[in-house]
mmCIF file of C-alpha atoms in Angstrom:
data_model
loop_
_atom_site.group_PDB
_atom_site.id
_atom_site.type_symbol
_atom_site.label_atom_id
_atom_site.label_comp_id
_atom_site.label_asym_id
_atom_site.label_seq_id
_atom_site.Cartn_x
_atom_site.Cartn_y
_atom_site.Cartn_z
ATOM 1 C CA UNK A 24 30.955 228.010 192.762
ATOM 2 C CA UNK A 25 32.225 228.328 196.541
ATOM 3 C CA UNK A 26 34.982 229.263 197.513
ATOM 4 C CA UNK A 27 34.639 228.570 201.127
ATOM 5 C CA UNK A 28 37.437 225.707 201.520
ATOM 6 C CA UNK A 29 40.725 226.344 202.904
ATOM 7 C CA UNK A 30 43.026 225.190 200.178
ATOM 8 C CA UNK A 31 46.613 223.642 202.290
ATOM 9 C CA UNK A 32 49.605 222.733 200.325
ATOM 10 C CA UNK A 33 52.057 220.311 200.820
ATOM 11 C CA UNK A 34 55.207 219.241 200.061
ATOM 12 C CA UNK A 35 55.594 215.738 198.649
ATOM 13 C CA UNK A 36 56.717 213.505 201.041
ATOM 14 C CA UNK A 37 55.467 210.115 202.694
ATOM 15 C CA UNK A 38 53.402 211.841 205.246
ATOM 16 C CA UNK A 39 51.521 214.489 202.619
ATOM 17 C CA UNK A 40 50.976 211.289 200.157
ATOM 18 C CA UNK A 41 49.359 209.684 203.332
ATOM 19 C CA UNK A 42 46.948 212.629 203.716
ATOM 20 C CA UNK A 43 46.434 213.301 199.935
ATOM 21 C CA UNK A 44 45.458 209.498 199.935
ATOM 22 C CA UNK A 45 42.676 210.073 203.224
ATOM 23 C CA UNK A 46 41.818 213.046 201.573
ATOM 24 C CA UNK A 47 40.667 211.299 198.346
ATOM 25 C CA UNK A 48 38.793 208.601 200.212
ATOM 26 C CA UNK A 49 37.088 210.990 202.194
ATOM 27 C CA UNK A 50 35.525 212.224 198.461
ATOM 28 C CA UNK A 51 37.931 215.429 198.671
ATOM 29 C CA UNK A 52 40.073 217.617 195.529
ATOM 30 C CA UNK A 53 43.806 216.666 195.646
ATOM 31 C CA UNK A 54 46.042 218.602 192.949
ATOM 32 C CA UNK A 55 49.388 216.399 192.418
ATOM 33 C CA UNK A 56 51.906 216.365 190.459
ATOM 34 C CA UNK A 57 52.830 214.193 187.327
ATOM 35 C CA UNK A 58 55.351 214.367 184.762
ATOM 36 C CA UNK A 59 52.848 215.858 182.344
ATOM 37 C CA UNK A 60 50.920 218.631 184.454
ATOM 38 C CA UNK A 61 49.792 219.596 187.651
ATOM 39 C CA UNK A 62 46.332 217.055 188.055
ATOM 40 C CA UNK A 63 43.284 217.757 189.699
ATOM 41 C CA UNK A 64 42.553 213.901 191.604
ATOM 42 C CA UNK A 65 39.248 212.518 193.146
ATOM 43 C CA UNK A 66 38.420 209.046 193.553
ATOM 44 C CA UNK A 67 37.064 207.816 190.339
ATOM 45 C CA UNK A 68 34.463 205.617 191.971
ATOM 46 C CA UNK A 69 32.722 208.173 193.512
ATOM 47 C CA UNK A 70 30.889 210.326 191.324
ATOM 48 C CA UNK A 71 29.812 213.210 193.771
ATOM 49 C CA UNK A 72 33.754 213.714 194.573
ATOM 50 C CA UNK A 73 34.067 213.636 190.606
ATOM 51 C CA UNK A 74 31.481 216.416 190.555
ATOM 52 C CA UNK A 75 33.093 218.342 192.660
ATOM 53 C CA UNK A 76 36.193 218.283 190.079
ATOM 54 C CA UNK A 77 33.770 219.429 187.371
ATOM 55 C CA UNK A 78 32.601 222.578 189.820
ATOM 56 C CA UNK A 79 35.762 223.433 190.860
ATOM 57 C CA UNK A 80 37.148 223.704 187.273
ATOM 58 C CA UNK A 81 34.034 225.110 185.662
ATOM 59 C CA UNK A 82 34.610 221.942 182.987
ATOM 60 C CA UNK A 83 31.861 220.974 181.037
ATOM 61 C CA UNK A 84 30.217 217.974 181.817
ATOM 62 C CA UNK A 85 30.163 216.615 178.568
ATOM 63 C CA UNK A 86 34.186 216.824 178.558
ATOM 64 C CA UNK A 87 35.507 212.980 179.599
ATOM 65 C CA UNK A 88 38.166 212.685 181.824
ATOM 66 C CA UNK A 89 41.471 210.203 182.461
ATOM 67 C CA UNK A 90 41.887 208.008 185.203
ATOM 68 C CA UNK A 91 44.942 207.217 186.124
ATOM 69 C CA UNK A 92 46.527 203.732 187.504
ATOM 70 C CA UNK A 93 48.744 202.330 189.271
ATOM 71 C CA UNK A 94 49.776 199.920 186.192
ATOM 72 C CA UNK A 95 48.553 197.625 183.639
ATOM 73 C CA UNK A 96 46.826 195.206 185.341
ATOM 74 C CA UNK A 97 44.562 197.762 187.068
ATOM 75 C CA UNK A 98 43.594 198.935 184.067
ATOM 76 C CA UNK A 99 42.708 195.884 182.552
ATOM 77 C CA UNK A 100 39.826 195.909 185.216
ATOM 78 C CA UNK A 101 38.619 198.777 184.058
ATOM 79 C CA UNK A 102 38.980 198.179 179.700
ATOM 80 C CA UNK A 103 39.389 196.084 177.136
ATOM 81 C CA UNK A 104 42.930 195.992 175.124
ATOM 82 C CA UNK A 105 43.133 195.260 171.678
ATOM 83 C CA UNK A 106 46.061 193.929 170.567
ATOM 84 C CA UNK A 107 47.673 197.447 169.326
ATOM 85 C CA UNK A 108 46.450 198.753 172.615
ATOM 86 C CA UNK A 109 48.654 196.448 174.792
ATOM 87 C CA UNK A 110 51.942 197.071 172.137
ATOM 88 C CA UNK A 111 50.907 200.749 173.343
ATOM 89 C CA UNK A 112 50.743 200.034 177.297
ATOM 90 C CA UNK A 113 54.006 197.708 177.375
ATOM 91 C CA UNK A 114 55.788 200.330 175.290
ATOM 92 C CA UNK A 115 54.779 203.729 176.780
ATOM 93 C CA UNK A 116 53.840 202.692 180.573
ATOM 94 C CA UNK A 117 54.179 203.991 182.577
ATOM 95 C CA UNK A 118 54.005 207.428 180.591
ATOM 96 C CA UNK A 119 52.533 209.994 179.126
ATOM 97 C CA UNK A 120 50.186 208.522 176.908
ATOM 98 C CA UNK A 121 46.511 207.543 177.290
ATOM 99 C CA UNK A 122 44.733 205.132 175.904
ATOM 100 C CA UNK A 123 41.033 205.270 174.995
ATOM 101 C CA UNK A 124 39.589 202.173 175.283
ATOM 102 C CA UNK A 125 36.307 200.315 175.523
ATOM 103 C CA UNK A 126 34.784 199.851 179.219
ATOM 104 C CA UNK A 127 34.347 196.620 180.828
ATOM 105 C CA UNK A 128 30.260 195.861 182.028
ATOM 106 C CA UNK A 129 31.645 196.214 185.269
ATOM 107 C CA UNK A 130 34.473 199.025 185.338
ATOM 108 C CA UNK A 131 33.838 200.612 188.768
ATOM 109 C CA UNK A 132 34.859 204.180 187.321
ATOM 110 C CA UNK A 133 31.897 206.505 187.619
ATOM 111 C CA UNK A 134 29.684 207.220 184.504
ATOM 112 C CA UNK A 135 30.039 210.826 185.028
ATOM 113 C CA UNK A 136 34.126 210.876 184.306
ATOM 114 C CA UNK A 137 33.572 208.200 181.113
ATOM 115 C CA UNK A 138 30.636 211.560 180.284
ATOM 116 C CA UNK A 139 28.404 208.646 179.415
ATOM 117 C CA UNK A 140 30.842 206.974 176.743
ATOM 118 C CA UNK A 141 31.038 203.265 176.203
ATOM 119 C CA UNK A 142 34.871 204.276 176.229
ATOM 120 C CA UNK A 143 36.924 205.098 179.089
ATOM 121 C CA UNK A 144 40.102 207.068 178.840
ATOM 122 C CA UNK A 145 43.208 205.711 181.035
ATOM 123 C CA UNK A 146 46.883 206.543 181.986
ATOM 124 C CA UNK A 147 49.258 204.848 183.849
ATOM 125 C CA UNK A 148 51.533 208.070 185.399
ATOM 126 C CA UNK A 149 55.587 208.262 185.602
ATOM 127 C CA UNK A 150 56.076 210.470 188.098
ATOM 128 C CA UNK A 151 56.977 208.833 191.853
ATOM 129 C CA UNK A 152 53.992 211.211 193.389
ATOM 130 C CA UNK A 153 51.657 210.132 191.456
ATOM 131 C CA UNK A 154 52.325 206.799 191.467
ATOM 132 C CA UNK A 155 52.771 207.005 195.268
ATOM 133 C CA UNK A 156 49.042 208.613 196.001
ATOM 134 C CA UNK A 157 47.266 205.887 193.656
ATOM 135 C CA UNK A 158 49.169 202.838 195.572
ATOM 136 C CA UNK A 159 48.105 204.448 198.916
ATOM 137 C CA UNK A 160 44.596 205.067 197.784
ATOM 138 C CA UNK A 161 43.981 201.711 196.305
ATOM 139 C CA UNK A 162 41.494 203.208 193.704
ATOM 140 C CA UNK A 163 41.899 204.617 190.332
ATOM 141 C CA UNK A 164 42.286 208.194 190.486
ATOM 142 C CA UNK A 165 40.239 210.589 187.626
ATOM 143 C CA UNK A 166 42.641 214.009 187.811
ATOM 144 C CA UNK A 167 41.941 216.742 184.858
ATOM 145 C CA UNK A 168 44.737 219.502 184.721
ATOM 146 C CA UNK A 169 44.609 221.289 187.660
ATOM 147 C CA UNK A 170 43.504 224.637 186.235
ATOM 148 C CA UNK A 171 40.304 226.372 185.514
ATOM 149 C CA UNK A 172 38.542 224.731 182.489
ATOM 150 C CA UNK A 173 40.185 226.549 179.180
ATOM 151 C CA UNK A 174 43.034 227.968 181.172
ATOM 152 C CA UNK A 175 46.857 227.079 180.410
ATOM 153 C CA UNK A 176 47.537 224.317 181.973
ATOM 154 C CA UNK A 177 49.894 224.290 185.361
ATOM 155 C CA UNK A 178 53.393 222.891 185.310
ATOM 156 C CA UNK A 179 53.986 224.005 189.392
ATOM 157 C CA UNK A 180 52.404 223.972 192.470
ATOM 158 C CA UNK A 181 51.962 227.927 192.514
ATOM 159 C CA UNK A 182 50.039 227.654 189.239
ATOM 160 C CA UNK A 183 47.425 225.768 190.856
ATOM 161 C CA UNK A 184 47.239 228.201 193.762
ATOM 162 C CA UNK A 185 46.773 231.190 191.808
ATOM 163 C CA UNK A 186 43.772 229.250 189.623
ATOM 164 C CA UNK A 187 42.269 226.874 192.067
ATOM 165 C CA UNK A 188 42.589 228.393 195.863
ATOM 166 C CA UNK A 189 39.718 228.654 198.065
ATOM 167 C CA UNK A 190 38.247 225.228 195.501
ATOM 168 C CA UNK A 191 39.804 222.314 196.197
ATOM 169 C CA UNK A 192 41.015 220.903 199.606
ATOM 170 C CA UNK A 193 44.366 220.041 199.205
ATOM 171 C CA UNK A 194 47.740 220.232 196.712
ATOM 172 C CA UNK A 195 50.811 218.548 197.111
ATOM 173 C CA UNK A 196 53.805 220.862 195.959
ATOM 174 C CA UNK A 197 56.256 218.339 194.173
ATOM 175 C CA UNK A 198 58.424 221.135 192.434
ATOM 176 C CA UNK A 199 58.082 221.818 188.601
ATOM 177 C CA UNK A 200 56.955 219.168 186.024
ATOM 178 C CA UNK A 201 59.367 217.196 183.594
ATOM 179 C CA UNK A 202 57.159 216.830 180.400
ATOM 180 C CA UNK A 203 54.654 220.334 180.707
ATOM 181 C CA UNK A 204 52.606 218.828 178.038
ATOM 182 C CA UNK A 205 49.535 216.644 178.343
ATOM 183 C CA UNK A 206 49.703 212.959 177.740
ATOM 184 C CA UNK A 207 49.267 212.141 174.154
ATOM 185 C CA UNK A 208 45.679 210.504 173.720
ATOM 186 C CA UNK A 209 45.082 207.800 171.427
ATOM 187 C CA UNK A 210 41.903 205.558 170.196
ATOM 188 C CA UNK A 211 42.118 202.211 170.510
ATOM 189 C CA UNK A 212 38.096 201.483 169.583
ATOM 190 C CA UNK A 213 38.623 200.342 166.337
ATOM 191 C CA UNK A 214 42.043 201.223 163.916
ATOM 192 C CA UNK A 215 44.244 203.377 166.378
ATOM 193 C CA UNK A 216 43.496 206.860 166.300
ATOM 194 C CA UNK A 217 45.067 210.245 167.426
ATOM 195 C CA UNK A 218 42.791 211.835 169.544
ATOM 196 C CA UNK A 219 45.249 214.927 170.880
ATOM 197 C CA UNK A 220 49.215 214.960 170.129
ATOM 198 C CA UNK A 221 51.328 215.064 173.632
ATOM 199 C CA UNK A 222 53.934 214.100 175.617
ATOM 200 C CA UNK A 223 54.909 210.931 173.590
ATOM 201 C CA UNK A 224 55.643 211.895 170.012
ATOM 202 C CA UNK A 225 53.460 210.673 167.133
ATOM 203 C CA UNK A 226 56.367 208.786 165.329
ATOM 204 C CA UNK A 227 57.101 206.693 168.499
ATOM 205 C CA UNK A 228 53.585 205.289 168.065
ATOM 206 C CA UNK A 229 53.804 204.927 164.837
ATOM 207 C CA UNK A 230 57.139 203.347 165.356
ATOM 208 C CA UNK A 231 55.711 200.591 167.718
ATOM 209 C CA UNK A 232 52.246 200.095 165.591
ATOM 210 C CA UNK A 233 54.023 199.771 162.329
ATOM 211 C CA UNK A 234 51.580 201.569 160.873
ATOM 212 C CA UNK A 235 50.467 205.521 160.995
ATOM 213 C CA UNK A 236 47.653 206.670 163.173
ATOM 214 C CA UNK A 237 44.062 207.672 162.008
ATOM 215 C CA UNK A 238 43.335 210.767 162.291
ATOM 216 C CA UNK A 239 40.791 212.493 164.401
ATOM 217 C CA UNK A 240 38.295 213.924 162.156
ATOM 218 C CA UNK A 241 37.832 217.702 162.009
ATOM 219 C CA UNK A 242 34.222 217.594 163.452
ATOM 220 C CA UNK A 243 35.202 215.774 166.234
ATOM 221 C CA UNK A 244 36.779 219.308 167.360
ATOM 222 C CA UNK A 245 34.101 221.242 167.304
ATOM 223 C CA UNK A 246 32.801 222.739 170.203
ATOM 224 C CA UNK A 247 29.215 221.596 169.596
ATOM 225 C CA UNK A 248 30.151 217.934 169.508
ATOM 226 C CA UNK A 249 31.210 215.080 172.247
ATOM 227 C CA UNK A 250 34.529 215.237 172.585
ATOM 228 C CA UNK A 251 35.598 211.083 173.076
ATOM 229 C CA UNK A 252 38.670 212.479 174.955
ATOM 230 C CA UNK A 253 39.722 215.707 176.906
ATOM 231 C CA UNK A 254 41.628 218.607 175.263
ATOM 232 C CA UNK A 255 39.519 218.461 171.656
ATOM 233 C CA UNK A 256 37.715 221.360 172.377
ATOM 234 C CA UNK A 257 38.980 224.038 169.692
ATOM 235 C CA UNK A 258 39.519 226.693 172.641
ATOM 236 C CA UNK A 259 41.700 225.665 175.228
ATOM 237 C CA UNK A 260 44.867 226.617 177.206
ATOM 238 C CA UNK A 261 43.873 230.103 176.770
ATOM 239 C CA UNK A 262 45.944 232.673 178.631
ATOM 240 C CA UNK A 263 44.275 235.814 179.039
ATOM 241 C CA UNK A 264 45.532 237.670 176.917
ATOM 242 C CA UNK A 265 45.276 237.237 173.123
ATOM 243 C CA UNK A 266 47.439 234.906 171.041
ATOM 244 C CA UNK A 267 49.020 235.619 167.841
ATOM 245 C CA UNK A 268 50.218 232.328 166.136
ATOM 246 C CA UNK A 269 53.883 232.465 163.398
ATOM 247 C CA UNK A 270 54.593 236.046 164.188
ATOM 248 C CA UNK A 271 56.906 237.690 161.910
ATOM 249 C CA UNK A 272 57.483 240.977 163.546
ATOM 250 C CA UNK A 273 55.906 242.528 166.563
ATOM 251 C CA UNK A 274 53.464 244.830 167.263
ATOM 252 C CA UNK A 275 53.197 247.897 169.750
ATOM 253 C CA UNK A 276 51.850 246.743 173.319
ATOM 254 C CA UNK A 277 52.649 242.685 172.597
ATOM 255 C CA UNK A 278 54.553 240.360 174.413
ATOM 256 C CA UNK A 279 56.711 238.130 172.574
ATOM 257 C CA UNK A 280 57.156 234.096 173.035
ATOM 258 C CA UNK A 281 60.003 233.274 170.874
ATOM 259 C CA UNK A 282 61.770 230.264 169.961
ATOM 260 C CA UNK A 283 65.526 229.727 168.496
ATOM 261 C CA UNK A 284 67.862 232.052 167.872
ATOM 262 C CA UNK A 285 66.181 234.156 165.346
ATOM 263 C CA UNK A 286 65.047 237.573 165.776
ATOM 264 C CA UNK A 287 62.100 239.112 164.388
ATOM 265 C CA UNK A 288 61.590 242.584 164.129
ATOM 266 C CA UNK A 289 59.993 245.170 166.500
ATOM 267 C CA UNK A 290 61.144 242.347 169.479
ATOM 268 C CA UNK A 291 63.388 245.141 171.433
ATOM 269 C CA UNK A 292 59.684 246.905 171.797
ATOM 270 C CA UNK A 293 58.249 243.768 173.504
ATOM 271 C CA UNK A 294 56.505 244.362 176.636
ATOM 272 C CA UNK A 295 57.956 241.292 177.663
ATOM 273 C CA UNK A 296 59.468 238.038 176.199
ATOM 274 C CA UNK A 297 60.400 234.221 176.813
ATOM 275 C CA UNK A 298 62.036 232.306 174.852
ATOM 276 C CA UNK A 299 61.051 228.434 174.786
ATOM 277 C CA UNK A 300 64.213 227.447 173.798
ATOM 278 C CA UNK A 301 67.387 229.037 172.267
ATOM 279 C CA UNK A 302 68.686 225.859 170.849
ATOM 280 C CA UNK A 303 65.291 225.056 169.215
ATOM 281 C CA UNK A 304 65.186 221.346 172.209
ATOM 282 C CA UNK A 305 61.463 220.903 171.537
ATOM 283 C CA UNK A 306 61.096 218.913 174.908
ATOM 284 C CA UNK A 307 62.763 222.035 176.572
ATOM 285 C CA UNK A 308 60.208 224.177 174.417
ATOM 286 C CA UNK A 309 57.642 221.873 175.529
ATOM 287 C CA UNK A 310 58.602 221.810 179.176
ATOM 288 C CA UNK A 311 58.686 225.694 179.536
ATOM 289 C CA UNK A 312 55.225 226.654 177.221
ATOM 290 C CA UNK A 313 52.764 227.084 179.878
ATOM 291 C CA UNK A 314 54.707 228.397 182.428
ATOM 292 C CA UNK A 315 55.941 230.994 180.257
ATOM 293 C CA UNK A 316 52.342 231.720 178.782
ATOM 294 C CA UNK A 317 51.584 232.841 182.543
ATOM 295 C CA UNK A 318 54.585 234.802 182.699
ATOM 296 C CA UNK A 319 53.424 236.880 179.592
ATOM 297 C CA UNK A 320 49.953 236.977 180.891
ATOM 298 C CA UNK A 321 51.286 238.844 183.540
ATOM 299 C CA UNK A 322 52.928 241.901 181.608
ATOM 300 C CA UNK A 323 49.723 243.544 180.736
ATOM 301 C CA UNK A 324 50.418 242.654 177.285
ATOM 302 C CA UNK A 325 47.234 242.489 175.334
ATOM 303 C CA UNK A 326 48.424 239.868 172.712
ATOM 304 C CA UNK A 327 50.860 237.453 173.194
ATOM 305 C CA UNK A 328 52.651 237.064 169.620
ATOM 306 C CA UNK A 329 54.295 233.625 169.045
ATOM 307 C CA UNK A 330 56.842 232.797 167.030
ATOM 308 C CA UNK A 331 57.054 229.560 164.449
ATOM 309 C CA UNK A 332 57.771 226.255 166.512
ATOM 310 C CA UNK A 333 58.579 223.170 164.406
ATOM 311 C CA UNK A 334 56.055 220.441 163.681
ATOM 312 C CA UNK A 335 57.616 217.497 164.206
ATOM 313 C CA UNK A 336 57.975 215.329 167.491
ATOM 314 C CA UNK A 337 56.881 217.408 170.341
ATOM 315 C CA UNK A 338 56.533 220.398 168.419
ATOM 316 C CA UNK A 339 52.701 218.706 166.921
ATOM 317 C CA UNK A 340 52.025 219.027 170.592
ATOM 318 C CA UNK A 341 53.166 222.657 171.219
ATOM 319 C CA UNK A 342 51.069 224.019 168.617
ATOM 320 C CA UNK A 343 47.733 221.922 168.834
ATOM 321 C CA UNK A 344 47.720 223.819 172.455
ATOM 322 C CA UNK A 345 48.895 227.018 170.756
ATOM 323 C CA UNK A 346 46.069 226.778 168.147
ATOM 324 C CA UNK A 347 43.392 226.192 170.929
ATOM 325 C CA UNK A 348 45.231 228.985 172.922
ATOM 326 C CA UNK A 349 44.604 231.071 170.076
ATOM 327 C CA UNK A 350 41.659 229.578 168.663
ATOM 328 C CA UNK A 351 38.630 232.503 168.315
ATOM 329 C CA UNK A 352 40.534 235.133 169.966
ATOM 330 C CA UNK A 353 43.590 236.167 167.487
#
């Protein structure tokens, strides 16, 4: 991979969204924010500028990736909406939730982000950045986390620095994310499906379906397989160190990601601790995981032992990426 460009970063503001949008058009890396994560933008027409995203991240090829529009009509342009799919776009768009849906004969996104699917995976962004770049580009934008492939995912501007530097042109600095989980990913190819839990809660869908989501099945996450959507494969958002899921009590050398009020023992020992959230607010939780996973990473701890989060609303979404954090190297 080189590392040969010379990475500037800018603050948002109408005259970096005006470059971020040349820079895109000219087939060049853009890291933005949304209200999700840090992404990693190219024009998704253009499938050498799309390559270049793959490089730059060391991603897989076979791994799909979102594009992100302006609103709903773009991305009728680009897919066809069932009718569950459309009670999904009026009622989480924009948002953080993605649809998978089935391509048009003539979407213009590039084969290489749909990985050679008959699907294509789409997302209409909240944040005002975002949603500023794409109206000044024109185009639908394909934007990964801005990370390296596997990596915890970045929830500020310095994140992307630290993983991306030297490998992408350009990233606009718009301060810390809201969400700091990925969208929530559902099928809509057939009966609705749960492809990855996320920044919209699984019981909101269900709410507006009326009905409870399929499933993913368990072979679908398997590393040897097609994933239809990004974030299935079972490692991912790996910090560096090791991760110990629904610790109990602590070991010597580990650092200690905690959540609520409760202690466990050995935690006065830790070589250093966060705590997602003292009140148990799983969209606090879920707005402080990765950045806190990097702050552990940092200690020289060589395990980072996690404490139980809840399941429910956000919390499905904290620990699916705490299970792929974890998954192979516990």
């Amino acid at each position: 991979m080189k590392t040969s460009l010379t990475t500037e970063i800018l603050p948002a503001s109408e005259a970096s969204i005006k470059e971020a949008a040349r820079c895109l058009a000219a087939g060049g890396l853009v890291a933005f924010p949304t209200e999700t994560v840090y992404g990693l933008g190219a024009d998704a027409t253009n499938a050498a500028a799309i390559a270049g995203i793959y490089e730059a991240k060391g991603r897989p090829r076979f791994n799909p990736l979102i594009s992100h529009v302006a609103g709903f009509e773009a991305a009728g342009r680009l897919a066809r909406f069932d009718a569950a799919a459309g009670a999904l776009a009026r009622a989480f768009w924009p948002g953080p939730l993605t649809l998978v849906l089935p391509k048009r004969p003539d979407c213009e996104v590039a084969e290489l982000a749909t990985a050679g699917l008959d699907t294509i995976a789409i997302r209409v962004p909240a944040h005002a950045t975002a949603q500023a770049i794409l109206a000044a580009l024109g185009k639908p934008v394909v934007a990964p986390s801005a990370n390296l492939s596997g990596h915890v995912s970045p929830t500020r501007a310095e994140h992307v620095r630290g993983d991306l530097a030297g490998r992408i042109d350009l990233i606009i600095d718009g301060g810390p994310v809201e969400v700091g989980v990925e969208s929530t990913i559902v099928g809509c190819f057939g009966s609705p499906m749960l492809l990855r839990p996320g920044g919209v809660p699984r019981e909101e869908i269900e709410r507006v379906l009326g009905r409870p989501l399929t499933l993913a099945p368990a072979e679908a996450e398997s590393d040897g397989a097609q994933p239809r959507a990004p974030g299935m494969l079972t490692s991912h958002y790996a910090p560096r160190a090791k991760v110990r899921l629904n610790a109990q009590s602590l070991k010597p050398g580990e650092a200690l990601l905690a959540f609520g009020k409760a202690e466990i023992a050995g935690c006065d020992n830790a070589v250093g601790s966060r705590n997602l959230s003292e009140s148990g607010d799983l969209a606090e939780a879920a707005s402080r995981l990765f950045g806190y996973l990097r702050m552990l990473d940092t200690t020289g701890a060589h395990t980072i032992a996690v404490m139980p989060v809840p399941p429910h609303g956000l919390g499905e979404a904290i620990n699916d990426r705490l299970r792929r954090a974890a998954a192979g190297r516990e």
